[in-house]
Amino acid sequence: MLTVSNYHYIRENYKTNYPSVFGVTPCQFKEQLLLLKNQGDFISANDLTNNADIIINSKENFILITFDDGLKEQYDFGLSILNSLNIPALFFANSINYDQKKVSTVHKIHLLRSIISSDDFLKSISKIDTTKINNINTFKAKEIYIYDDEKSAVLKYILNFRLTFSEQEKIIDSLFLAYYDESAVLNSLYFNELNIRELASIGFLGSHTHSHYPLGLLESKDIILELQNSKIYFEKLTNTTINTVAYPYGNKESCTNEVAEIAKKVGYKIGFTTDRGVNKGNENKLLLNRYDCNDLVGGKNYRI
Ligand SMILES: [Zn+2]
């Protein structure tokens, strides 16, 4: 069987004016790896790609460590800890950060929310487009975002449910430009091309698609572009074959059967969702389950 533990941010300090970025510290990461070590054998992406059926159907527990979003801190902190323990991993990056030198909208939102309150964020949106924030069903927003305060729930609801992707990008882009220098953020937030090449050369690189959209909500032609462009881009950049993909968000809406079929068709061998669960053999290999690290031993949501 196969247990996958997924990480995003890994940094010493998460202090911001408004909490918007969550993750593990390097110390927590190392401690969790040591706990996981007692629960099975770590495997590499190449092991999994080459022996998927044997690994997933085995009675033994195999563990794969993955990181989403191609963040520089994953290279700086995550990789050195992994190397010190001799544990392989798989890092999923978005090609838009290199191909178009753009910061992903999801990260622009994280960064903006770390310095602007939800209330001010809503006021800024209303200055750009009032129509989108009128008549919001606050109750529904709170029902979806149960862990958030009311203003934050409404903000997330507007961004994710009231705006089309292009409307969302237009609003976020104009706000982001007012507060940040995009090329400086690109350099500090993401792997550089050397990091990408090094990760690929040791079999540690996978695709997180081109632009970090929830694929299942896109038209077929755009799903193809998102999956194919990033595979081809990273393959050309690294002169390797990219066999694995982690679908952004990874929930049911993002990871439909059509998405899995297209991923297979454009050449991926293995695909990861964020559905919690151990893979035991009946799963579609293009839709494998993957735990958030918080849900596994040593994580903050872990219950025995
Ligand atoms: Zn992501």
PDB file of C-alpha atoms and ligand atoms in Angstrom:
ATOM      1  CA  MET A   1       0.000   0.000   0.000  1.00  0.00           C
ATOM      2  CA  LEU A   2       0.985   3.597  -0.529  1.00  0.00           C
ATOM      3  CA  THR A   3       0.648   6.497   1.918  1.00  0.00           C
ATOM      4  CA  VAL A   4       1.411   9.955   0.552  1.00  0.00           C
ATOM      5  CA  SER A   5       2.138  12.912   2.831  1.00  0.00           C
ATOM      6  CA  ASN A   6       1.831  16.330   1.218  1.00  0.00           C
ATOM      7  CA  TYR A   7       3.350  19.677   2.276  1.00  0.00           C
ATOM      8  CA  HIS A   8       3.150  23.289   1.101  1.00  0.00           C
ATOM      9  CA  TYR A   9       4.897  26.024   3.060  1.00  0.00           C
ATOM     10  CA  ILE A  10       7.916  25.137   5.200  1.00  0.00           C
ATOM     11  CA  ARG A  11       9.445  28.084   7.065  1.00  0.00           C
ATOM     12  CA  GLU A  12      10.692  29.042  10.508  1.00  0.00           C
ATOM     13  CA  ASN A  13       8.219  31.817  11.062  1.00  0.00           C
ATOM     14  CA  TYR A  14       4.590  32.290   9.991  1.00  0.00           C
ATOM     15  CA  LYS A  15       4.071  35.663  11.672  1.00  0.00           C
ATOM     16  CA  THR A  16       2.257  38.131   9.406  1.00  0.00           C
ATOM     17  CA  ASN A  17      -0.111  41.023  10.157  1.00  0.00           C
ATOM     18  CA  TYR A  18      -3.040  38.851   9.127  1.00  0.00           C
ATOM     19  CA  PRO A  19      -2.568  35.074   9.186  1.00  0.00           C
ATOM     20  CA  SER A  20      -2.957  33.774   5.642  1.00  0.00           C
ATOM     21  CA  VAL A  21      -0.095  31.334   5.213  1.00  0.00           C
ATOM     22  CA  PHE A  22       0.020  28.054   7.081  1.00  0.00           C
ATOM     23  CA  GLY A  23       2.465  25.187   7.071  1.00  0.00           C
ATOM     24  CA  VAL A  24       5.157  23.399   9.012  1.00  0.00           C
ATOM     25  CA  THR A  25       8.464  24.553  10.472  1.00  0.00           C
ATOM     26  CA  PRO A  26      11.638  22.731   9.393  1.00  0.00           C
ATOM     27  CA  CYS A  27      11.773  21.194  12.870  1.00  0.00           C
ATOM     28  CA  GLN A  28       8.178  19.904  12.661  1.00  0.00           C
ATOM     29  CA  PHE A  29       8.923  18.492   9.211  1.00  0.00           C
ATOM     30  CA  LYS A  30      11.951  16.587  10.458  1.00  0.00           C
ATOM     31  CA  GLU A  31      10.064  15.266  13.487  1.00  0.00           C
ATOM     32  CA  GLN A  32       7.220  14.043  11.295  1.00  0.00           C
ATOM     33  CA  LEU A  33       9.626  12.280   8.931  1.00  0.00           C
ATOM     34  CA  LEU A  34      11.158  10.461  11.887  1.00  0.00           C
ATOM     35  CA  LEU A  35       7.692   9.371  13.061  1.00  0.00           C
ATOM     36  CA  LEU A  36       6.675   8.283   9.561  1.00  0.00           C
ATOM     37  CA  LYS A  37       9.881   6.276   9.305  1.00  0.00           C
ATOM     38  CA  ASN A  38       8.432   3.936  11.955  1.00  0.00           C
ATOM     39  CA  GLN A  39       5.333   3.347   9.849  1.00  0.00           C
ATOM     40  CA  GLY A  40       6.782   2.199   6.554  1.00  0.00           C
ATOM     41  CA  ASP A  41       9.468   2.530   3.882  1.00  0.00           C
ATOM     42  CA  PHE A  42      10.018   5.771   1.989  1.00  0.00           C
ATOM     43  CA  ILE A  43      10.000   5.440  -1.790  1.00  0.00           C
ATOM     44  CA  SER A  44      10.971   7.688  -4.677  1.00  0.00           C
ATOM     45  CA  ALA A  45       8.763   8.818  -7.539  1.00  0.00           C
ATOM     46  CA  ASN A  46      10.793   6.635  -9.902  1.00  0.00           C
ATOM     47  CA  ASP A  47      10.185   3.558  -7.698  1.00  0.00           C
ATOM     48  CA  LEU A  48       6.484   4.339  -7.753  1.00  0.00           C
ATOM     49  CA  THR A  49       6.287   5.033 -11.477  1.00  0.00           C
ATOM     50  CA  ASN A  50       8.204   1.894 -12.385  1.00  0.00           C
ATOM     51  CA  ASN A  51       6.510  -0.486  -9.911  1.00  0.00           C
ATOM     52  CA  ALA A  52       3.163   1.158  -9.192  1.00  0.00           C
ATOM     53  CA  ASP A  53       1.064  -2.021  -9.076  1.00  0.00           C
ATOM     54  CA  ILE A  54       3.505  -3.939  -6.882  1.00  0.00           C
ATOM     55  CA  ILE A  55       3.872  -1.039  -4.446  1.00  0.00           C
ATOM     56  CA  ILE A  56       0.195  -0.154  -4.155  1.00  0.00           C
ATOM     57  CA  ASN A  57      -0.956  -3.773  -3.855  1.00  0.00           C
ATOM     58  CA  SER A  58       1.767  -4.716  -1.371  1.00  0.00           C
ATOM     59  CA  LYS A  59       0.847  -5.471   2.261  1.00  0.00           C
ATOM     60  CA  GLU A  60       3.840  -3.396   3.261  1.00  0.00           C
ATOM     61  CA  ASN A  61       3.315   0.353   3.755  1.00  0.00           C
ATOM     62  CA  PHE A  62       5.290   2.524   1.341  1.00  0.00           C
ATOM     63  CA  ILE A  63       5.470   6.247   2.009  1.00  0.00           C
ATOM     64  CA  LEU A  64       5.939   9.036  -0.510  1.00  0.00           C
ATOM     65  CA  ILE A  65       6.706  12.621   0.549  1.00  0.00           C
ATOM     66  CA  THR A  66       5.379  15.353  -1.765  1.00  0.00           C
ATOM     67  CA  PHE A  67       5.474  19.158  -1.863  1.00  0.00           C
ATOM     68  CA  ASP A  68       3.077  21.305  -3.910  1.00  0.00           C
ATOM     69  CA  ASP A  69       3.558  24.733  -5.500  1.00  0.00           C
ATOM     70  CA  GLY A  70       7.308  24.784  -6.274  1.00  0.00           C
ATOM     71  CA  LEU A  71       8.273  27.044  -3.379  1.00  0.00           C
ATOM     72  CA  LYS A  72      11.904  28.041  -2.805  1.00  0.00           C
ATOM     73  CA  GLU A  73      11.606  27.353   0.939  1.00  0.00           C
ATOM     74  CA  GLN A  74      10.866  23.715   0.075  1.00  0.00           C
ATOM     75  CA  TYR A  75      14.244  23.540  -1.613  1.00  0.00           C
ATOM     76  CA  ASP A  76      16.073  25.520   1.076  1.00  0.00           C
ATOM     77  CA  PHE A  77      14.625  23.750   4.123  1.00  0.00           C
ATOM     78  CA  GLY A  78      12.755  20.667   2.911  1.00  0.00           C
ATOM     79  CA  LEU A  79      15.337  19.208   0.566  1.00  0.00           C
ATOM     80  CA  SER A  80      18.258  19.605   2.981  1.00  0.00           C
ATOM     81  CA  ILE A  81      16.330  17.808   5.744  1.00  0.00           C
ATOM     82  CA  LEU A  82      15.297  15.073   3.310  1.00  0.00           C
ATOM     83  CA  ASN A  83      18.885  14.688   2.137  1.00  0.00           C
ATOM     84  CA  SER A  84      20.182  14.491   5.713  1.00  0.00           C
ATOM     85  CA  LEU A  85      17.784  11.596   6.366  1.00  0.00           C
ATOM     86  CA  ASN A  86      18.305  10.088   2.917  1.00  0.00           C
ATOM     87  CA  ILE A  87      14.592  10.274   2.115  1.00  0.00           C
ATOM     88  CA  PRO A  88      13.390  10.853  -1.480  1.00  0.00           C
ATOM     89  CA  ALA A  89      10.536  13.227  -2.323  1.00  0.00           C
ATOM     90  CA  LEU A  90       8.568  14.717  -5.173  1.00  0.00           C
ATOM     91  CA  PHE A  91       8.147  18.470  -5.758  1.00  0.00           C
ATOM     92  CA  PHE A  92       5.269  19.690  -7.948  1.00  0.00           C
ATOM     93  CA  ALA A  93       5.778  23.052  -9.679  1.00  0.00           C
ATOM     94  CA  ASN A  94       3.650  25.275 -11.926  1.00  0.00           C
ATOM     95  CA  SER A  95       5.148  26.232 -15.283  1.00  0.00           C
ATOM     96  CA  ILE A  96       3.447  29.671 -15.402  1.00  0.00           C
ATOM     97  CA  ASN A  97       5.999  30.902 -12.826  1.00  0.00           C
ATOM     98  CA  TYR A  98       8.809  30.303 -15.355  1.00  0.00           C
ATOM     99  CA  ASP A  99       7.201  30.317 -18.778  1.00  0.00           C
ATOM    100  CA  GLN A 100       5.300  33.581 -18.240  1.00  0.00           C
ATOM    101  CA  LYS A 101       7.234  34.876 -15.214  1.00  0.00           C
ATOM    102  CA  LYS A 102       3.957  35.291 -13.326  1.00  0.00           C
ATOM    103  CA  VAL A 103       3.194  34.681  -9.670  1.00  0.00           C
ATOM    104  CA  SER A 104       0.273  32.226  -9.379  1.00  0.00           C
ATOM    105  CA  THR A 105      -2.987  33.923  -8.416  1.00  0.00           C
ATOM    106  CA  VAL A 106      -3.357  31.615  -5.416  1.00  0.00           C
ATOM    107  CA  HIS A 107      -0.065  32.951  -4.013  1.00  0.00           C
ATOM    108  CA  LYS A 108      -0.928  36.545  -4.849  1.00  0.00           C
ATOM    109  CA  ILE A 109      -4.023  36.065  -2.695  1.00  0.00           C
ATOM    110  CA  HIS A 110      -1.998  34.543   0.166  1.00  0.00           C
ATOM    111  CA  LEU A 111       0.465  37.448   0.056  1.00  0.00           C
ATOM    112  CA  LEU A 112      -2.215  40.133  -0.155  1.00  0.00           C
ATOM    113  CA  ARG A 113      -4.181  38.593   2.681  1.00  0.00           C
ATOM    114  CA  SER A 114      -1.078  38.570   4.867  1.00  0.00           C
ATOM    115  CA  ILE A 115      -0.883  42.387   4.774  1.00  0.00           C
ATOM    116  CA  ILE A 116      -4.523  43.490   4.228  1.00  0.00           C
ATOM    117  CA  SER A 117      -7.445  42.717   6.551  1.00  0.00           C
ATOM    118  CA  SER A 118     -10.417  40.900   5.005  1.00  0.00           C
ATOM    119  CA  ASP A 119     -12.466  44.053   5.562  1.00  0.00           C
ATOM    120  CA  ASP A 120      -9.998  46.254   3.644  1.00  0.00           C
ATOM    121  CA  PHE A 121      -9.655  43.559   0.979  1.00  0.00           C
ATOM    122  CA  LEU A 122     -13.434  43.634   0.457  1.00  0.00           C
ATOM    123  CA  LYS A 123     -13.395  47.437   0.295  1.00  0.00           C
ATOM    124  CA  SER A 124     -10.641  47.300  -2.339  1.00  0.00           C
ATOM    125  CA  ILE A 125     -12.646  44.837  -4.432  1.00  0.00           C
ATOM    126  CA  SER A 126     -15.723  47.061  -4.194  1.00  0.00           C
ATOM    127  CA  LYS A 127     -13.670  49.981  -5.564  1.00  0.00           C
ATOM    128  CA  ILE A 128     -12.799  47.882  -8.607  1.00  0.00           C
ATOM    129  CA  ASP A 129     -16.160  46.155  -9.107  1.00  0.00           C
ATOM    130  CA  THR A 130     -19.122  46.858  -6.819  1.00  0.00           C
ATOM    131  CA  THR A 131     -21.525  44.478  -8.540  1.00  0.00           C
ATOM    132  CA  LYS A 132     -19.646  41.402  -7.370  1.00  0.00           C
ATOM    133  CA  ILE A 133     -19.901  42.079  -3.679  1.00  0.00           C
ATOM    134  CA  ASN A 134     -23.575  43.056  -3.530  1.00  0.00           C
ATOM    135  CA  ASN A 135     -26.201  40.636  -2.222  1.00  0.00           C
ATOM    136  CA  ILE A 136     -23.753  38.117  -0.846  1.00  0.00           C
ATOM    137  CA  ASN A 137     -25.365  35.303   1.067  1.00  0.00           C
ATOM    138  CA  THR A 138     -23.304  35.586   4.259  1.00  0.00           C
ATOM    139  CA  PHE A 139     -24.921  32.494   5.723  1.00  0.00           C
ATOM    140  CA  LYS A 140     -23.832  30.388   2.749  1.00  0.00           C
ATOM    141  CA  ALA A 141     -20.320  31.832   2.878  1.00  0.00           C
ATOM    142  CA  LYS A 142     -20.035  30.958   6.576  1.00  0.00           C
ATOM    143  CA  GLU A 143     -21.401  27.495   5.926  1.00  0.00           C
ATOM    144  CA  ILE A 144     -18.614  26.793   3.405  1.00  0.00           C
ATOM    145  CA  TYR A 145     -15.787  28.451   5.330  1.00  0.00           C
ATOM    146  CA  ILE A 146     -16.558  27.274   8.844  1.00  0.00           C
ATOM    147  CA  TYR A 147     -13.091  28.033  10.232  1.00  0.00           C
ATOM    148  CA  ASP A 148     -13.100  31.656   9.088  1.00  0.00           C
ATOM    149  CA  ASP A 149     -14.537  34.805  10.635  1.00  0.00           C
ATOM    150  CA  GLU A 150     -17.442  36.379   8.763  1.00  0.00           C
ATOM    151  CA  LYS A 151     -15.480  38.927   6.681  1.00  0.00           C
ATOM    152  CA  SER A 152     -12.900  36.326   5.670  1.00  0.00           C
ATOM    153  CA  ALA A 153     -15.623  33.819   4.758  1.00  0.00           C
ATOM    154  CA  VAL A 154     -17.367  36.414   2.591  1.00  0.00           C
ATOM    155  CA  LEU A 155     -14.069  37.380   0.945  1.00  0.00           C
ATOM    156  CA  LYS A 156     -13.224  33.768   0.108  1.00  0.00           C
ATOM    157  CA  TYR A 157     -16.766  33.170  -1.128  1.00  0.00           C
ATOM    158  CA  ILE A 158     -16.575  36.159  -3.480  1.00  0.00           C
ATOM    159  CA  LEU A 159     -13.142  35.212  -4.792  1.00  0.00           C
ATOM    160  CA  ASN A 160     -13.974  31.555  -5.311  1.00  0.00           C
ATOM    161  CA  PHE A 161     -17.655  31.515  -6.207  1.00  0.00           C
ATOM    162  CA  ARG A 162     -18.764  34.948  -7.448  1.00  0.00           C
ATOM    163  CA  LEU A 163     -15.953  35.737  -9.823  1.00  0.00           C
ATOM    164  CA  THR A 164     -14.893  33.971 -13.000  1.00  0.00           C
ATOM    165  CA  PHE A 165     -11.178  33.096 -13.193  1.00  0.00           C
ATOM    166  CA  SER A 166     -10.506  36.069 -15.450  1.00  0.00           C
ATOM    167  CA  GLU A 167     -12.470  38.473 -13.204  1.00  0.00           C
ATOM    168  CA  GLN A 168     -10.628  37.134 -10.170  1.00  0.00           C
ATOM    169  CA  GLU A 169      -7.254  37.509 -11.885  1.00  0.00           C
ATOM    170  CA  LYS A 170      -8.011  41.059 -13.029  1.00  0.00           C
ATOM    171  CA  ILE A 171      -8.942  42.185  -9.531  1.00  0.00           C
ATOM    172  CA  ILE A 172      -6.095  40.339  -7.805  1.00  0.00           C
ATOM    173  CA  ASP A 173      -3.526  41.506 -10.373  1.00  0.00           C
ATOM    174  CA  SER A 174      -4.376  45.155  -9.911  1.00  0.00           C
ATOM    175  CA  LEU A 175      -4.286  44.862  -6.113  1.00  0.00           C
ATOM    176  CA  PHE A 176      -1.065  42.834  -6.189  1.00  0.00           C
ATOM    177  CA  LEU A 177       0.703  45.406  -8.356  1.00  0.00           C
ATOM    178  CA  ALA A 178      -0.187  48.105  -5.838  1.00  0.00           C
ATOM    179  CA  TYR A 179       1.593  46.278  -3.017  1.00  0.00           C
ATOM    180  CA  TYR A 180       4.250  43.992  -4.542  1.00  0.00           C
ATOM    181  CA  ASP A 181       6.992  43.831  -7.151  1.00  0.00           C
ATOM    182  CA  GLU A 182       6.102  40.730  -9.155  1.00  0.00           C
ATOM    183  CA  SER A 183       9.635  39.871 -10.280  1.00  0.00           C
ATOM    184  CA  ALA A 184      11.001  40.223  -6.739  1.00  0.00           C
ATOM    185  CA  VAL A 185       8.268  37.893  -5.454  1.00  0.00           C
ATOM    186  CA  LEU A 186       8.977  35.421  -8.278  1.00  0.00           C
ATOM    187  CA  ASN A 187      12.645  35.281  -7.280  1.00  0.00           C
ATOM    188  CA  SER A 188      12.036  34.907  -3.580  1.00  0.00           C
ATOM    189  CA  LEU A 189       8.977  32.645  -3.595  1.00  0.00           C
ATOM    190  CA  TYR A 190       9.660  29.945  -6.190  1.00  0.00           C
ATOM    191  CA  PHE A 191      12.425  27.521  -7.180  1.00  0.00           C
ATOM    192  CA  ASN A 192      14.805  29.055  -9.681  1.00  0.00           C
ATOM    193  CA  GLU A 193      15.540  27.230 -12.930  1.00  0.00           C
ATOM    194  CA  LEU A 194      18.703  25.685 -11.485  1.00  0.00           C
ATOM    195  CA  ASN A 195      16.689  24.232  -8.587  1.00  0.00           C
ATOM    196  CA  ILE A 196      14.168  22.861 -11.091  1.00  0.00           C
ATOM    197  CA  ARG A 197      16.900  21.230 -13.155  1.00  0.00           C
ATOM    198  CA  GLU A 198      18.576  19.741 -10.099  1.00  0.00           C
ATOM    199  CA  LEU A 199      15.300  18.321  -8.755  1.00  0.00           C
ATOM    200  CA  ALA A 200      14.440  16.848 -12.151  1.00  0.00           C
ATOM    201  CA  SER A 201      17.909  15.304 -12.537  1.00  0.00           C
ATOM    202  CA  ILE A 202      17.371  13.259  -9.352  1.00  0.00           C
ATOM    203  CA  GLY A 203      13.784  12.346 -10.272  1.00  0.00           C
ATOM    204  CA  PHE A 204      12.206  14.694  -7.703  1.00  0.00           C
ATOM    205  CA  LEU A 205      10.197  16.943 -10.078  1.00  0.00           C
ATOM    206  CA  GLY A 206       6.522  16.643 -11.033  1.00  0.00           C
ATOM    207  CA  SER A 207       3.989  18.972 -12.630  1.00  0.00           C
ATOM    208  CA  HIS A 208       1.425  20.974 -10.680  1.00  0.00           C
ATOM    209  CA  THR A 209      -0.033  22.017 -14.084  1.00  0.00           C
ATOM    210  CA  HIS A 210       0.596  25.323 -15.828  1.00  0.00           C
ATOM    211  CA  SER A 211      -1.455  27.933 -13.930  1.00  0.00           C
ATOM    212  CA  HIS A 212      -2.819  26.337 -10.750  1.00  0.00           C
ATOM    213  CA  TYR A 213      -6.500  26.253 -11.765  1.00  0.00           C
ATOM    214  CA  PRO A 214      -9.028  23.689 -10.460  1.00  0.00           C
ATOM    215  CA  LEU A 215      -8.899  21.609 -13.654  1.00  0.00           C
ATOM    216  CA  GLY A 216     -12.309  19.957 -13.332  1.00  0.00           C
ATOM    217  CA  LEU A 217     -14.013  23.332 -13.684  1.00  0.00           C
ATOM    218  CA  LEU A 218     -12.321  24.088 -17.009  1.00  0.00           C
ATOM    219  CA  GLU A 219     -13.351  23.217 -20.556  1.00  0.00           C
ATOM    220  CA  SER A 220     -11.654  20.124 -22.011  1.00  0.00           C
ATOM    221  CA  LYS A 221      -9.371  22.113 -24.313  1.00  0.00           C
ATOM    222  CA  ASP A 222      -8.092  24.119 -21.349  1.00  0.00           C
ATOM    223  CA  ILE A 223      -7.573  20.984 -19.225  1.00  0.00           C
ATOM    224  CA  ILE A 224      -5.400  19.631 -22.052  1.00  0.00           C
ATOM    225  CA  LEU A 225      -3.397  22.877 -22.210  1.00  0.00           C
ATOM    226  CA  GLU A 226      -2.884  23.030 -18.436  1.00  0.00           C
ATOM    227  CA  LEU A 227      -1.625  19.436 -18.251  1.00  0.00           C
ATOM    228  CA  GLN A 228       0.308  19.311 -21.494  1.00  0.00           C
ATOM    229  CA  ASN A 229       2.000  22.731 -21.498  1.00  0.00           C
ATOM    230  CA  SER A 230       3.545  22.257 -18.117  1.00  0.00           C
ATOM    231  CA  LYS A 231       4.737  18.716 -18.903  1.00  0.00           C
ATOM    232  CA  ILE A 232       6.364  19.851 -22.145  1.00  0.00           C
ATOM    233  CA  TYR A 233       7.796  23.022 -20.586  1.00  0.00           C
ATOM    234  CA  PHE A 234       9.519  21.220 -17.713  1.00  0.00           C
ATOM    235  CA  GLU A 235      10.702  18.399 -19.979  1.00  0.00           C
ATOM    236  CA  LYS A 236      12.389  20.888 -22.322  1.00  0.00           C
ATOM    237  CA  LEU A 237      13.877  22.866 -19.445  1.00  0.00           C
ATOM    238  CA  THR A 238      15.289  19.814 -17.675  1.00  0.00           C
ATOM    239  CA  ASN A 239      15.838  17.333 -20.485  1.00  0.00           C
ATOM    240  CA  THR A 240      14.007  14.680 -18.441  1.00  0.00           C
ATOM    241  CA  THR A 241      10.584  13.023 -18.623  1.00  0.00           C
ATOM    242  CA  ILE A 242       7.906  14.334 -16.270  1.00  0.00           C
ATOM    243  CA  ASN A 243       5.713  11.356 -15.343  1.00  0.00           C
ATOM    244  CA  THR A 244       3.784  12.657 -12.356  1.00  0.00           C
ATOM    245  CA  VAL A 245       1.190  15.351 -11.771  1.00  0.00           C
ATOM    246  CA  ALA A 246      -0.495  16.734  -8.644  1.00  0.00           C
ATOM    247  CA  TYR A 247      -3.776  18.431  -9.507  1.00  0.00           C
ATOM    248  CA  PRO A 248      -4.124  21.884  -7.916  1.00  0.00           C
ATOM    249  CA  TYR A 249      -6.583  21.887  -4.966  1.00  0.00           C
ATOM    250  CA  GLY A 250      -6.976  18.150  -5.515  1.00  0.00           C
ATOM    251  CA  ASN A 251     -10.631  17.976  -4.420  1.00  0.00           C
ATOM    252  CA  LYS A 252     -13.444  16.127  -6.230  1.00  0.00           C
ATOM    253  CA  GLU A 253     -14.392  19.147  -8.368  1.00  0.00           C
ATOM    254  CA  SER A 254     -10.791  19.583  -9.504  1.00  0.00           C
ATOM    255  CA  CYS A 255     -10.063  15.906 -10.139  1.00  0.00           C
ATOM    256  CA  THR A 256     -12.812  14.527 -12.342  1.00  0.00           C
ATOM    257  CA  ASN A 257     -12.546  11.339 -14.394  1.00  0.00           C
ATOM    258  CA  GLU A 258     -12.151  13.504 -17.483  1.00  0.00           C
ATOM    259  CA  VAL A 259      -9.138  15.210 -15.884  1.00  0.00           C
ATOM    260  CA  ALA A 260      -7.583  11.813 -15.131  1.00  0.00           C
ATOM    261  CA  GLU A 261      -8.237  10.564 -18.674  1.00  0.00           C
ATOM    262  CA  ILE A 262      -6.643  13.644 -20.221  1.00  0.00           C
ATOM    263  CA  ALA A 263      -3.659  13.403 -17.835  1.00  0.00           C
ATOM    264  CA  LYS A 264      -3.118   9.829 -18.989  1.00  0.00           C
ATOM    265  CA  LYS A 265      -3.540  10.759 -22.631  1.00  0.00           C
ATOM    266  CA  VAL A 266      -0.923  13.533 -22.494  1.00  0.00           C
ATOM    267  CA  GLY A 267       1.537  11.074 -20.959  1.00  0.00           C
ATOM    268  CA  TYR A 268       1.415  11.213 -17.168  1.00  0.00           C
ATOM    269  CA  LYS A 269       1.799   7.847 -15.417  1.00  0.00           C
ATOM    270  CA  ILE A 270       0.764   8.866 -11.902  1.00  0.00           C
ATOM    271  CA  GLY A 271      -1.636  11.598 -10.687  1.00  0.00           C
ATOM    272  CA  PHE A 272      -2.364  12.780  -7.143  1.00  0.00           C
ATOM    273  CA  THR A 273      -5.522  14.238  -5.636  1.00  0.00           C
ATOM    274  CA  THR A 274      -5.906  15.519  -2.066  1.00  0.00           C
ATOM    275  CA  ASP A 275      -8.464  12.875  -1.105  1.00  0.00           C
ATOM    276  CA  ARG A 276      -7.428  11.545   2.284  1.00  0.00           C
ATOM    277  CA  GLY A 277      -6.660   7.846   2.337  1.00  0.00           C
ATOM    278  CA  VAL A 278      -4.116   5.110   1.898  1.00  0.00           C
ATOM    279  CA  ASN A 279      -3.862   3.632  -1.627  1.00  0.00           C
ATOM    280  CA  LYS A 280      -4.460  -0.096  -1.452  1.00  0.00           C
ATOM    281  CA  GLY A 281      -4.922  -1.231  -5.027  1.00  0.00           C
ATOM    282  CA  ASN A 282      -8.340  -0.275  -6.377  1.00  0.00           C
ATOM    283  CA  GLU A 283      -7.444   3.314  -7.137  1.00  0.00           C
ATOM    284  CA  ASN A 284      -7.063   4.854 -10.572  1.00  0.00           C
ATOM    285  CA  LYS A 285      -3.311   5.547 -10.770  1.00  0.00           C
ATOM    286  CA  LEU A 286      -4.082   8.958 -12.203  1.00  0.00           C
ATOM    287  CA  LEU A 287      -6.245   9.755  -9.151  1.00  0.00           C
ATOM    288  CA  LEU A 288      -4.260   8.511  -6.151  1.00  0.00           C
ATOM    289  CA  ASN A 289      -5.177   9.548  -2.611  1.00  0.00           C
ATOM    290  CA  ARG A 290      -2.887  11.887  -0.747  1.00  0.00           C
ATOM    291  CA  TYR A 291      -2.959  13.066   2.858  1.00  0.00           C
ATOM    292  CA  ASP A 292      -2.262  16.563   3.983  1.00  0.00           C
ATOM    293  CA  CYS A 293       0.689  16.262   6.391  1.00  0.00           C
ATOM    294  CA  ASN A 294      -1.507  17.597   9.212  1.00  0.00           C
ATOM    295  CA  ASP A 295      -3.634  14.457   9.034  1.00  0.00           C
ATOM    296  CA  LEU A 296      -0.771  11.996   9.505  1.00  0.00           C
ATOM    297  CA  VAL A 297       1.231  10.982  12.580  1.00  0.00           C
ATOM    298  CA  GLY A 298       2.884  14.046  14.112  1.00  0.00           C
ATOM    299  CA  GLY A 299       0.456  16.390  12.285  1.00  0.00           C
ATOM    300  CA  LYS A 300      -1.815  18.796  14.138  1.00  0.00           C
ATOM    301  CA  ASN A 301      -5.065  17.046  13.124  1.00  0.00           C
ATOM    302  CA  TYR A 302      -3.772  13.529  13.744  1.00  0.00           C
ATOM    303  CA  ARG A 303      -5.881  11.404  16.080  1.00  0.00           C
ATOM    304  CA  ILE A 304      -4.980   7.845  16.978  1.00  0.00           C
TER     305      ILE A 304
HETATM  306 ZN    ZN B   1      -1.091  24.042  -5.128  1.00  0.00          ZN
END
